[in-house]
Short mmCIF file of C-alpha atoms and ligand atoms in Angstrom, two decimals:
data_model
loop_
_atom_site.label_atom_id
_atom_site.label_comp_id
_atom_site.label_asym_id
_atom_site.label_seq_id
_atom_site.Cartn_x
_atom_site.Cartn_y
_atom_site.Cartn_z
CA UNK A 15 -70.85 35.38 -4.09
CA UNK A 16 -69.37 38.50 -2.20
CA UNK A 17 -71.60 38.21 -0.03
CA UNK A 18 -71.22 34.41 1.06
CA UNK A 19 -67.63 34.60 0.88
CA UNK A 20 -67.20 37.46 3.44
CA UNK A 21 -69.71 35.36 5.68
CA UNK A 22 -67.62 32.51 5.61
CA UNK A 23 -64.72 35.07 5.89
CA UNK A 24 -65.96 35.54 9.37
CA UNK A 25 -66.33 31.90 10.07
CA UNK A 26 -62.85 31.37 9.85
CA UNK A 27 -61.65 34.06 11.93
CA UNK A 28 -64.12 32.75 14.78
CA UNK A 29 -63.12 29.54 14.71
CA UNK A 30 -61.39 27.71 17.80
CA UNK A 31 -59.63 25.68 14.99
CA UNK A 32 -60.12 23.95 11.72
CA UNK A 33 -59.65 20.78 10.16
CA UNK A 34 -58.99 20.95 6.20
CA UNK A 35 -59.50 18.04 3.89
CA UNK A 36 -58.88 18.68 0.28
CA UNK A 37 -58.50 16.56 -2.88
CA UNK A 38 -55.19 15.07 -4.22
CA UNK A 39 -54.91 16.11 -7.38
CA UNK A 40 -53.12 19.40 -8.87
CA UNK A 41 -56.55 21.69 -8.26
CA UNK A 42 -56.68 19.84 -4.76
CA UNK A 43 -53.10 20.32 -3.71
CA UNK A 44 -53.11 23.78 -4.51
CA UNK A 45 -56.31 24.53 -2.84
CA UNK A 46 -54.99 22.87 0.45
CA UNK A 47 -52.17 24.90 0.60
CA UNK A 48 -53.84 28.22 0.14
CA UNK A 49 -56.16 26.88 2.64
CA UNK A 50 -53.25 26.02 5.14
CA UNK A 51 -51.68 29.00 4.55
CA UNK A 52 -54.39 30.64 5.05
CA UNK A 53 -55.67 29.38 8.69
CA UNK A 54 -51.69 29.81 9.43
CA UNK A 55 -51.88 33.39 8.82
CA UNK A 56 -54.87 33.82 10.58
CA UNK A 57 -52.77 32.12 13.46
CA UNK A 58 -55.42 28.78 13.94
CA UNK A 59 -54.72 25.61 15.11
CA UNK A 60 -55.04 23.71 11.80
CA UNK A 61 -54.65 20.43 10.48
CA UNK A 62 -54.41 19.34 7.03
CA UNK A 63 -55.95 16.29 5.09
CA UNK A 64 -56.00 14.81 1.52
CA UNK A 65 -58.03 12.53 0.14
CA UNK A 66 -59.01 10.43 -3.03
CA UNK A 67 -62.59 11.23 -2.94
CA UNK A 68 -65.41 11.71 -0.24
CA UNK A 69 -65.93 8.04 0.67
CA UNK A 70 -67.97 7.46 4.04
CA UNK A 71 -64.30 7.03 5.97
CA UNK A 72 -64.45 10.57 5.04
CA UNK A 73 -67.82 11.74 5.60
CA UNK A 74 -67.58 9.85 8.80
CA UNK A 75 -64.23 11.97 9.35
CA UNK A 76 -65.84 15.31 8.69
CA UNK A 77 -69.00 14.80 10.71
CA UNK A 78 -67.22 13.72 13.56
CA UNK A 79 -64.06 15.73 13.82
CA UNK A 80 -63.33 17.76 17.03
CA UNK A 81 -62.41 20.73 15.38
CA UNK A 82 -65.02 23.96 15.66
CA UNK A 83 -64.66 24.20 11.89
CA UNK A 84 -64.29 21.87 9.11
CA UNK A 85 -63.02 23.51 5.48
CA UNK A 86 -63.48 21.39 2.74
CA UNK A 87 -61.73 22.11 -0.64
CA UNK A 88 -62.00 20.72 -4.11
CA UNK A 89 -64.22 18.55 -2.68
CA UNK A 90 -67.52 17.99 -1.04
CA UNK A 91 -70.08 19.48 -3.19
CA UNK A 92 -70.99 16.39 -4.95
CA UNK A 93 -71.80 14.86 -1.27
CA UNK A 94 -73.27 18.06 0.71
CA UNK A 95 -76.56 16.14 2.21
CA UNK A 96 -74.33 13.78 3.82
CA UNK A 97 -72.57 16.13 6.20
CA UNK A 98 -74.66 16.59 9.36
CA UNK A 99 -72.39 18.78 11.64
CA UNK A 100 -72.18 22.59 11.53
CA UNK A 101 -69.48 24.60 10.85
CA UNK A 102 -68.74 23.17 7.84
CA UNK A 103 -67.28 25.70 4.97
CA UNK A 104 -66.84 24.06 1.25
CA UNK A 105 -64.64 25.73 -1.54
CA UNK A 106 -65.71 23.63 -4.45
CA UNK A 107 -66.21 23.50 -7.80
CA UNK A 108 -68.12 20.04 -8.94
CA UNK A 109 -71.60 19.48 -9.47
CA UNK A 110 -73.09 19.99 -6.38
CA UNK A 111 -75.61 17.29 -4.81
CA UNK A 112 -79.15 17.89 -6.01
CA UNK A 113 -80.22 16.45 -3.14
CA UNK A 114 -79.19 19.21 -0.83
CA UNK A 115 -81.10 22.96 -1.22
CA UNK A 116 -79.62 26.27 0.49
CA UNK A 117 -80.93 26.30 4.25
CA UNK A 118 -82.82 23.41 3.72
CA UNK A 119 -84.86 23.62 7.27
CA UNK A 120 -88.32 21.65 6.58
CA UNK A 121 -87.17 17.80 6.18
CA UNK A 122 -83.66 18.05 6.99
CA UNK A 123 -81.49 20.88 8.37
CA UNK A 124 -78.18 21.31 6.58
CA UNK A 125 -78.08 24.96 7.36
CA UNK A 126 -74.89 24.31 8.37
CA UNK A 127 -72.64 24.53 5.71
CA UNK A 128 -71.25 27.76 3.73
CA UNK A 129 -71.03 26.03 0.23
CA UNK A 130 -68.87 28.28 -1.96
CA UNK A 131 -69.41 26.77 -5.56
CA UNK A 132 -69.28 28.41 -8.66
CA UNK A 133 -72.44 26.73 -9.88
CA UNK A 134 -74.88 28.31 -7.07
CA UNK A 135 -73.75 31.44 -8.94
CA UNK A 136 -74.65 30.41 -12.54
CA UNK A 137 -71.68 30.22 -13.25
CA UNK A 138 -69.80 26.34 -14.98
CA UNK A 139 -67.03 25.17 -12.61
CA UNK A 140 -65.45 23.31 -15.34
CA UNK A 141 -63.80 26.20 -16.58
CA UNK A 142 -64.72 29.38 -14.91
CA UNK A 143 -63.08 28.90 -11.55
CA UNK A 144 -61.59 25.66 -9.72
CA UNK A 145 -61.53 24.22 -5.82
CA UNK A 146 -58.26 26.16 -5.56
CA UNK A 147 -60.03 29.10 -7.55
CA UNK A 148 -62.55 29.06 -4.80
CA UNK A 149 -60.22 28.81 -1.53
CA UNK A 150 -58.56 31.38 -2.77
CA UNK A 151 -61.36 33.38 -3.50
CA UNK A 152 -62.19 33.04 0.17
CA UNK A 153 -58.53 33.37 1.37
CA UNK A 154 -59.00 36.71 -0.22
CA UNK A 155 -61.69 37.61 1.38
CA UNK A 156 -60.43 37.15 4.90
CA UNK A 157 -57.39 39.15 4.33
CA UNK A 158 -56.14 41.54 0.75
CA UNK A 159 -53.25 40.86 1.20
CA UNK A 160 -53.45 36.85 0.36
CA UNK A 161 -53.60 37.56 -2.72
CA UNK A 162 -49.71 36.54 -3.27
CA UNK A 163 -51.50 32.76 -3.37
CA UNK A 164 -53.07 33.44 -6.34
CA UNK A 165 -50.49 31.73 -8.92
CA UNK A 166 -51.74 28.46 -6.70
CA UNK A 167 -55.34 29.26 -7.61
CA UNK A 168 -53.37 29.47 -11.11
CA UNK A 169 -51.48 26.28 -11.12
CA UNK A 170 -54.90 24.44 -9.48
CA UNK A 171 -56.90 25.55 -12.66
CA UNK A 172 -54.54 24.55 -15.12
CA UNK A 173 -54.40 21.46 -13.29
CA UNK A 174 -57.90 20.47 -13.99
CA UNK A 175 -57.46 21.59 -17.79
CA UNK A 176 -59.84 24.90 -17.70
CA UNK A 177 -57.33 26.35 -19.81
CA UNK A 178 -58.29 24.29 -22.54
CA UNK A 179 -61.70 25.11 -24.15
CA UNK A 180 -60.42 29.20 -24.41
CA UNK A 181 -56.32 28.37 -25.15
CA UNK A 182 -56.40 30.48 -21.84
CA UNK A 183 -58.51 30.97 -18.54
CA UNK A 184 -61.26 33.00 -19.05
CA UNK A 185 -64.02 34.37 -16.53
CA UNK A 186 -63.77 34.46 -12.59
CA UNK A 187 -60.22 32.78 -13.44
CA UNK A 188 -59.15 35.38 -15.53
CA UNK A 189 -59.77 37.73 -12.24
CA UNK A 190 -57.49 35.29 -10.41
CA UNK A 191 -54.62 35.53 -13.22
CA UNK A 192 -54.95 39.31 -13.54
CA UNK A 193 -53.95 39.47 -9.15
CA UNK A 194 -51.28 37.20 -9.46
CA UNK A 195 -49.90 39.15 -12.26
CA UNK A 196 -50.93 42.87 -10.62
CA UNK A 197 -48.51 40.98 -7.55
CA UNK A 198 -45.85 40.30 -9.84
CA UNK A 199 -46.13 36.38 -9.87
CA UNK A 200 -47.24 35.15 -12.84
CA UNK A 201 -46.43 36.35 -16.77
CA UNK A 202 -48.96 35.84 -19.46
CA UNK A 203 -47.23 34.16 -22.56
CA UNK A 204 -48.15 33.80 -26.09
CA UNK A 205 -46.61 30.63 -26.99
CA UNK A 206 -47.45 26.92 -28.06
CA UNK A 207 -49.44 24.68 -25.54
CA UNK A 208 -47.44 21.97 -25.29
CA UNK A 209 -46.81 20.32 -22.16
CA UNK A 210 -42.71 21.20 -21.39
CA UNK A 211 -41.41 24.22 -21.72
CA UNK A 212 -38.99 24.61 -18.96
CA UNK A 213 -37.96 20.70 -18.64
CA UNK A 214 -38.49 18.63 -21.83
CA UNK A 215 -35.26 18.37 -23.76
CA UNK A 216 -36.35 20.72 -27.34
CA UNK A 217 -36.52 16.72 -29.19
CA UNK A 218 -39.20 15.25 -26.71
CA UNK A 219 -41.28 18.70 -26.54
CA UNK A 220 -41.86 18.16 -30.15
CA UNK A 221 -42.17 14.60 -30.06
CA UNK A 222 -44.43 14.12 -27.30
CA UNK A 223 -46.49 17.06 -28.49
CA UNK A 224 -50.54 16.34 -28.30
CA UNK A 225 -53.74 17.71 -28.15
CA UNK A 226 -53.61 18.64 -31.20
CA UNK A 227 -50.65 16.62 -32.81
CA UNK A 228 -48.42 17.92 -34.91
CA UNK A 229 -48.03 15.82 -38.21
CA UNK A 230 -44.48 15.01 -39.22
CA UNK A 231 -43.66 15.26 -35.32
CA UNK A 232 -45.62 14.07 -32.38
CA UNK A 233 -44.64 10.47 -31.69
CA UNK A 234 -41.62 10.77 -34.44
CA UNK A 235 -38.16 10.94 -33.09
CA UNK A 236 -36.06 11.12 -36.03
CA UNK A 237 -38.76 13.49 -37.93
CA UNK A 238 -38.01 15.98 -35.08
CA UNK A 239 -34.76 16.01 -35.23
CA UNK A 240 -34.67 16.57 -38.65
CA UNK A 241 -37.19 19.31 -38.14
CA UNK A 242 -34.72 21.05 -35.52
CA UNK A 243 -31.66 20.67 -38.23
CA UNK A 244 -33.93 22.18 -41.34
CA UNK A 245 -34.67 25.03 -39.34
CA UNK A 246 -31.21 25.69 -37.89
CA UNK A 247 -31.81 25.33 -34.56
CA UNK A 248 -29.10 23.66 -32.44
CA UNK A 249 -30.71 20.87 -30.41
CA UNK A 250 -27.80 20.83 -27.63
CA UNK A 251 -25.76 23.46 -26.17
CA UNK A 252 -22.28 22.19 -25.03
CA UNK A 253 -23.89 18.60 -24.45
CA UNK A 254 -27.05 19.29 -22.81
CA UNK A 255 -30.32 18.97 -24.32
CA UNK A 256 -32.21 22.88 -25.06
CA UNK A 257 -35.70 23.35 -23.67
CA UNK A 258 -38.43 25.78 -25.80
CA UNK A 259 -37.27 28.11 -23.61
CA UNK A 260 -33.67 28.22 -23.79
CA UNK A 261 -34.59 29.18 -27.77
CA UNK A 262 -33.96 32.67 -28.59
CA UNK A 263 -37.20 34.67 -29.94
CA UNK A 264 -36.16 34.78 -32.94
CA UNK A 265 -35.74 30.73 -32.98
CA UNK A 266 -39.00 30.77 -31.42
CA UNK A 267 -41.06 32.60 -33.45
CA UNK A 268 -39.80 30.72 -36.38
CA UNK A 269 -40.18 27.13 -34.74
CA UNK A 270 -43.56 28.53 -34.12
CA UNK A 271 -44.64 29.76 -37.37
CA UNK A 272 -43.85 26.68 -39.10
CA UNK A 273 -45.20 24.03 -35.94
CA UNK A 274 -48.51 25.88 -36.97
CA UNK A 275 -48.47 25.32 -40.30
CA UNK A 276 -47.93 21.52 -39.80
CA UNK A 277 -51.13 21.50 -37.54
CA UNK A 278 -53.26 23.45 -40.08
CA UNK A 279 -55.70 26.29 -39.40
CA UNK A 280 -58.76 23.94 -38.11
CA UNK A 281 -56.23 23.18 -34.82
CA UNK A 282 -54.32 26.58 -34.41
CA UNK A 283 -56.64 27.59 -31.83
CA UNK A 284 -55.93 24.54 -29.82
CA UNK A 285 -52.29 24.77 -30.66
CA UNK A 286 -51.72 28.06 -29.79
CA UNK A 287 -52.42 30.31 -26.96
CA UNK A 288 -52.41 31.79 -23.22
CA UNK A 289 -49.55 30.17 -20.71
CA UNK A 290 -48.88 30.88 -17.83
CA UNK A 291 -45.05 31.48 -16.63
CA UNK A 292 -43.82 31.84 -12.85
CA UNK A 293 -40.83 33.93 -13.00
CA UNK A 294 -40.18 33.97 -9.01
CA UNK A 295 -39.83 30.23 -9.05
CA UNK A 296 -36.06 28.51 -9.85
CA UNK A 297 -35.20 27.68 -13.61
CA UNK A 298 -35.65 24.38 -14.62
CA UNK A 299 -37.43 22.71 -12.02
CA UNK A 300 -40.49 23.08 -13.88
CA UNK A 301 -42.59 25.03 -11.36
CA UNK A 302 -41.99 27.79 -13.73
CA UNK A 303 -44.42 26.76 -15.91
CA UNK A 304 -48.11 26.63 -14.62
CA UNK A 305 -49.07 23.10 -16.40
CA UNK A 306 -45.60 21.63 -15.31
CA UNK A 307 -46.09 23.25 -11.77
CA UNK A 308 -49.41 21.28 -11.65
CA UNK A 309 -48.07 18.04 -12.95
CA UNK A 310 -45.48 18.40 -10.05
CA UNK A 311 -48.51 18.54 -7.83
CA UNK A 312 -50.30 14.99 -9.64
CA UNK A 313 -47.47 13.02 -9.62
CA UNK A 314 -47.52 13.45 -5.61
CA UNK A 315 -50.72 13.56 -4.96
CA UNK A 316 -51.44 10.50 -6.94
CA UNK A 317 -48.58 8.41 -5.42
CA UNK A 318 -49.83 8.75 -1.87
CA UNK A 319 -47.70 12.18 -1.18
CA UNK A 320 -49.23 14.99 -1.46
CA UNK A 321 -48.00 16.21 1.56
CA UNK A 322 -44.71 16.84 -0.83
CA UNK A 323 -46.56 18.81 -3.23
CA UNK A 324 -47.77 20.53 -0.18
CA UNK A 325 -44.88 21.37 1.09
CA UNK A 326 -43.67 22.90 -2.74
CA UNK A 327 -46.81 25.16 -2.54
CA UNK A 328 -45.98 26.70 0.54
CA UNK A 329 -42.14 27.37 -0.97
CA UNK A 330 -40.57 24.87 1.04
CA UNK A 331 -37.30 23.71 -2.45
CA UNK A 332 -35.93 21.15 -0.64
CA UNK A 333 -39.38 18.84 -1.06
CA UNK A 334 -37.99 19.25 -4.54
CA UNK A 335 -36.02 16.18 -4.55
CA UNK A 336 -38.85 13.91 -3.44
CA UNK A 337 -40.92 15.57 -5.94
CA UNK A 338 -38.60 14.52 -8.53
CA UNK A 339 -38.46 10.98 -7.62
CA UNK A 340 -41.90 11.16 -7.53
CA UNK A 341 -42.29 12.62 -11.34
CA UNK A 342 -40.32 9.76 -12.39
CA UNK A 343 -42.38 7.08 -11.00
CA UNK A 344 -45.26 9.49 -12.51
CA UNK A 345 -43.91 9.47 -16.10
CA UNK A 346 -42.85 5.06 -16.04
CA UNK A 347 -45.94 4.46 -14.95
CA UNK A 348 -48.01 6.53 -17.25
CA UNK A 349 -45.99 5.72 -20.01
CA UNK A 350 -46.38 1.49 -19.62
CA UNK A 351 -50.56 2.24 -19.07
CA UNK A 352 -50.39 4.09 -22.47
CA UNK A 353 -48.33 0.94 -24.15
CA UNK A 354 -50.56 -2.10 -22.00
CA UNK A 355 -53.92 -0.30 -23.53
CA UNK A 356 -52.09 -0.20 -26.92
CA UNK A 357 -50.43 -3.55 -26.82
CA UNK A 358 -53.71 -5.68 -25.39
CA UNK A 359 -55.83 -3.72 -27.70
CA UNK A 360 -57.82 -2.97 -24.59
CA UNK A 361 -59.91 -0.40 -25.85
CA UNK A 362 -63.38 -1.23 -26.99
CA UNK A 363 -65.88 0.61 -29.15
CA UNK A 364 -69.70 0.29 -28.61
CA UNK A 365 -71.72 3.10 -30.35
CA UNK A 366 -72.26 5.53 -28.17
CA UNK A 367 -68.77 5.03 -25.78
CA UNK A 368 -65.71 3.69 -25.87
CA UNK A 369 -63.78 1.89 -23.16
CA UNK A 370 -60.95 -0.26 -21.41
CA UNK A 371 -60.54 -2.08 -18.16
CA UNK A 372 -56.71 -1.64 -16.92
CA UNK A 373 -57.67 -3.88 -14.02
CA UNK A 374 -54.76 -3.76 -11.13
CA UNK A 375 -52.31 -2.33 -14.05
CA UNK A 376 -53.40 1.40 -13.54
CA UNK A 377 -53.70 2.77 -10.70
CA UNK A 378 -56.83 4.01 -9.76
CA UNK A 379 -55.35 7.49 -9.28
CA UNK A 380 -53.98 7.92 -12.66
CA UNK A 381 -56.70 5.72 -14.88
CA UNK A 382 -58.21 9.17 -15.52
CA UNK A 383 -55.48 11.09 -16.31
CA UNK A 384 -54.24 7.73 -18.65
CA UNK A 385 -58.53 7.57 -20.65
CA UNK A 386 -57.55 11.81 -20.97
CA UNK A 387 -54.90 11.09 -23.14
CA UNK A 388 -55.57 7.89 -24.71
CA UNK A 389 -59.01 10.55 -26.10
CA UNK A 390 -56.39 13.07 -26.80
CA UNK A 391 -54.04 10.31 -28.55
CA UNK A 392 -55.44 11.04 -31.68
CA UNK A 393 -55.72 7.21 -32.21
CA UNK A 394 -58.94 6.85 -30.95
CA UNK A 395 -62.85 8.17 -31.84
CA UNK A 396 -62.90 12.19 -30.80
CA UNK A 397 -66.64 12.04 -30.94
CA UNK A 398 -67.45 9.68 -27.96
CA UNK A 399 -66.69 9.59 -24.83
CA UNK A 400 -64.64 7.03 -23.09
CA UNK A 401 -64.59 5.14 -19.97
CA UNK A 402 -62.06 3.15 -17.74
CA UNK A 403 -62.14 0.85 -15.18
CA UNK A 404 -58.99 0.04 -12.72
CA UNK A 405 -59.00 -2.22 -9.20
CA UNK A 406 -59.56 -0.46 -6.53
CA UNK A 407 -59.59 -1.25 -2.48
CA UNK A 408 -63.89 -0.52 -2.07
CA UNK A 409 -64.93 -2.00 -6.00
CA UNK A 410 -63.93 -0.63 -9.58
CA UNK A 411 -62.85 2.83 -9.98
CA UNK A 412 -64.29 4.56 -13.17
CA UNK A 413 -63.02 7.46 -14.82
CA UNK A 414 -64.98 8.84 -17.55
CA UNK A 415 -63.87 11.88 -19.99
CA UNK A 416 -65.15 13.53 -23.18
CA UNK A 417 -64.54 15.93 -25.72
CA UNK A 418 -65.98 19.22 -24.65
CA UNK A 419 -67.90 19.65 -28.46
CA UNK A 420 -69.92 17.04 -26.84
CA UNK A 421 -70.43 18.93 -23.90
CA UNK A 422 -71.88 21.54 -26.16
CA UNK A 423 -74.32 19.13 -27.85
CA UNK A 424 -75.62 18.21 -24.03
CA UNK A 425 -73.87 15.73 -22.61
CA UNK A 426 -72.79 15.96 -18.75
CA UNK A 427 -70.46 13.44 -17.60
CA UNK A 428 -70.88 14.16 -13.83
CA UNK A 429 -75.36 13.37 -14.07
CA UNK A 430 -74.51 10.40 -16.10
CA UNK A 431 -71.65 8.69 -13.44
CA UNK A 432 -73.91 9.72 -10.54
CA UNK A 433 -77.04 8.36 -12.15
CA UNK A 434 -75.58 5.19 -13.51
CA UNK A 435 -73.87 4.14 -10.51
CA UNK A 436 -76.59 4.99 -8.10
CA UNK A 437 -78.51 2.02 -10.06
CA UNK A 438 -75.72 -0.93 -9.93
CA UNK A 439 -75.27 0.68 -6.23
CA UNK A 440 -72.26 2.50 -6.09
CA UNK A 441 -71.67 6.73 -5.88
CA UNK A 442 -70.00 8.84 -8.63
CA UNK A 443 -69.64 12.89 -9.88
CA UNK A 444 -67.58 15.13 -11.17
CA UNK A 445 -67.65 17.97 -13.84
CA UNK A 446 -69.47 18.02 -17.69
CA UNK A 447 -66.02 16.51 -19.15
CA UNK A 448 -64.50 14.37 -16.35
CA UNK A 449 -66.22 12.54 -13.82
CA UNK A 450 -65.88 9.23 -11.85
CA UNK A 451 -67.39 6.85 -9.67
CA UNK A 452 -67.05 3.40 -8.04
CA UNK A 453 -68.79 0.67 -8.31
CA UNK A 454 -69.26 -3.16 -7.15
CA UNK A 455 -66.64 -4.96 -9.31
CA UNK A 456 -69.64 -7.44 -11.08
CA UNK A 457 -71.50 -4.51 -12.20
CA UNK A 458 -69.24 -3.68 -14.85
CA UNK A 459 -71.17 -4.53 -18.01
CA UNK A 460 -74.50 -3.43 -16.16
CA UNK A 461 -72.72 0.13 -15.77
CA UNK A 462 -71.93 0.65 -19.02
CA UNK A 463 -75.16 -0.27 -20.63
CA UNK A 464 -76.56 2.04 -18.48
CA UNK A 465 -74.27 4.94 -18.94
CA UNK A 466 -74.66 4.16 -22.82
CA UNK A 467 -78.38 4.73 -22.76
CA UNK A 468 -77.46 8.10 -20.62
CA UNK A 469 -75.46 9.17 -23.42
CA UNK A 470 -77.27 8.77 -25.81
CA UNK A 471 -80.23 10.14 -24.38
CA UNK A 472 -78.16 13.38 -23.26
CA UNK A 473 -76.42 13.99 -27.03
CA UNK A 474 -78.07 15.53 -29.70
O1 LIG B 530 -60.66 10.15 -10.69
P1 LIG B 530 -60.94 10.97 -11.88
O2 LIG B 530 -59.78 11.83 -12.28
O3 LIG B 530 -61.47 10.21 -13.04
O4 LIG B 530 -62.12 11.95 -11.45
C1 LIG B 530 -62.73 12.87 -12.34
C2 LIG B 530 -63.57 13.86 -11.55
O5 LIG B 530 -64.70 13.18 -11.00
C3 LIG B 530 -62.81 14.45 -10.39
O6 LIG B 530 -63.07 15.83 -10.36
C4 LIG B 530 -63.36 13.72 -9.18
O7 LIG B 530 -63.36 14.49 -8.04
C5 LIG B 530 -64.79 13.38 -9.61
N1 LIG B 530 -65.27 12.15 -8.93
C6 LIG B 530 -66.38 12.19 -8.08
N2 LIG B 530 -66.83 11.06 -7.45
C7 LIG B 530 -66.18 9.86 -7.62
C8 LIG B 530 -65.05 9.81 -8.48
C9 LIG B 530 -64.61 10.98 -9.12
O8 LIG B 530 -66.97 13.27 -7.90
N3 LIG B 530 -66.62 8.77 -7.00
ZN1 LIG B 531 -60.74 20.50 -9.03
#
């Protein structure tokens, strides 16, 4: 991987000027910026792109670009036999196309492209390293001292959830934590998982609290209140609300000790963990808090401005504002998805999936993010996965997630989207435990008889 990333090292520095497209969520944000950062340092004329997904627009885009050098990040992999330009450079971390082979040269000739992927290594780019992982990776290699981006590559994995499976990242990420911490950027906690820390009033931290729940609390207002009076721990101070980390140590630990107890040993390891703290960044604005930093970065990305979240990554506070108004929008709109699935008792079970058709009342941008948490809920089957369909401009978008147990017992997400929209004739990838696709709208039932025989011929 050394080896290919100081090739494509040189790449960069030879190029006349580079066009970067990345992806719009959290791992795509971050990996733009450490991209644009990067080409800016390097003193290149650079331009910078997001987008949903590689639809032909965007292979279209890429193959015909002016620009000497195209860098694609977060994205790409899945798609890598439909480029057919050089100087392409990809930084990415999803399954990559089995259709394309390294230097192909006898039928086709893709020798074109420097495809950085964590899976060409052996290694499983659902949690050893992310897009941003990989740009930075790269970013590293064309100059040491780039490593003060590597809280992005930080915020970009935590984004995509590779945190989760180890309470903490583990492998080529766990390289990437260690710089940003040798730098001085980031602070390894032991603390709860939550979601929160630095902005959720103490009341809704322990309310909202999921993945695992905590009994007596999550989704209990009044029982978490009470909880913060039997353990004498003031819930305001002078008339604000506390965060978790306004609480002493002391108030802390003993919150702690007993929030683990509620959730019983089987969850502890889910409960409790590795998080990851920014202590250069401003109090209370939740970039100080790796999974809040990356939420920041969805809920602009996903509203058609990621060029906000953008402008966050590369330090630039006053993008705060619209960042705000765009978590806002982020947290009504996620919030009436969770109660329309709930209220229209939209989810259906078959035996081997589960799913739910939001139609134009998700957007496709979040549906995924909404079928994660209506699997974390804890009010619907653990031990299938589930899909969702929402509107979208070119067919149905699908968003597919799973548990990662039944990752273990075989089943990959990312071959069984691909596959199964390939045969009702649309496109689709992604990683073992997410993945998505789109497909013609009256293909729906078609789709998910398909991807239910997939399933159940891929779990043991
Ligand atoms: O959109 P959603 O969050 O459900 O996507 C899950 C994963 O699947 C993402 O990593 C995304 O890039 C990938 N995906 C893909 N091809 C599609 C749709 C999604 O590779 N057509
Ligand atoms: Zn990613």
């Amino acid at each position: 991987m050394q080896r290919d990333l100081d090739a494509a090292a040189s790449q960069l520095r030879d190029a006349q000027d580079i066009l970067i497209i990345s992806h719009i969520d959290a791992d795509g944000i971050s990996a733009g910026a450490v991209a644009d950062i990067t080409a800016e340092r390097l003193g290149k004329t650079h331009e910078v792109r997001f987008e949903k997904k590689i639809s032909e627009e965007t292979v279209e885009a890429i193959n015909s670009s002016e620009q000497s050098l195209v860098w694609i990040c977060d994205l790409g992999s899945g798609y890598l036999s439909e480029f057919t330009r050089d100087g392409i450079i990809v930084t990415d971390h999803h399954v990559p196309d089995p259709r394309w082979r390294r230097k192909q040269t006898v039928l086709d000739s893709f020798t074109g492209i420097t495809h950085l992927n964590p899976h060409v290594y052996g290694m499983d780019g659902s949690y050893e390293v992310c897009g941003a992982g990989m740009t930075y990776l790269l970013s590293k290699a064309v100059d040491p001292s780039n490593v003060d981006l590597a809280y992005l590559a930080v915020v970009g994995a935590v984004g995509d959830f590779q945190d989760s499976g180890h309470s903490g990242l583990v492998s080529l990420n766990r390289v990437i934590v260690d710089d940003a911490s040798a730098n001085g950027d980031l602070v390894v906690d032991h603390d709860l998982r939550f979601f929160g820390r630095e902005t959720r009033p103490i009341n809704q931290y322990l309310q909202f609290s999921s993945d695992p729940q905590i009994p007596g609390l999550s989704d209990n207002a009044s029982g978490c209140l009470q909880f913060l009076d039997s353990m004498g721990i003031r819930g305001k101070d002078g008339g604000r609300w506390r965060v978790w980390n306004d609480l002493s140590s002391e108030e802390r630990e003993r919150a702690t000790e007993r929030i683990l107890e509620l959730v019983g040993p089987e969850q502890e390891s889910r409960a409790f963990g590795e998080m990851y703290s920014f202590p250069n960044m401003p109090r209370g604005t939740g970039l100080r808090d790796a999974k809040e930093f990356a939420t920041v970065l969805n809920s602009c990305g996903r509203y058609e401005d990621a060029e906000t979240g953008l402008r966050i990554c590369r330090g630039d506070m006053s993008a705060l504002k619209d960042a705000e108004r765009n978590r806002a929008e982020h947290r009504r709109h996620i919030s009436s998805a969770m109660s329309y699935i709930k209220d229209n008792h939209l989810l259906r079970e078959r035996r081997f999936i589960q799913w739910f058709d939001a139609g134009s009342e998700i957007k496709e941008t979040v549906v995924g993010i909404v079928a994660g948490m209506v699997l974390s809920s804890g009010e619907c089957a653990r031990n299938i996965p589930i899909i969702a369909f929402a509107d979208s401009d070119d067919g149905t978008k699908v968003s597919a997630r799973a548990d990662r147990r039944l990752v273990d017992r075989g089943l990959d997400l990312s071959s069984v989207m691909k596959t199964a929209a390939e045969l009702v004739g649309g496109y689709g990838g992604g990683h073992t435990v997410a993945a998505g696709a789109t497909i013609p709208p009256d293909k729906k039932e078609q789709f998910l008889d398909i991807v239910e025989d997939l399933v159940s011929s891929q779990v043991e």
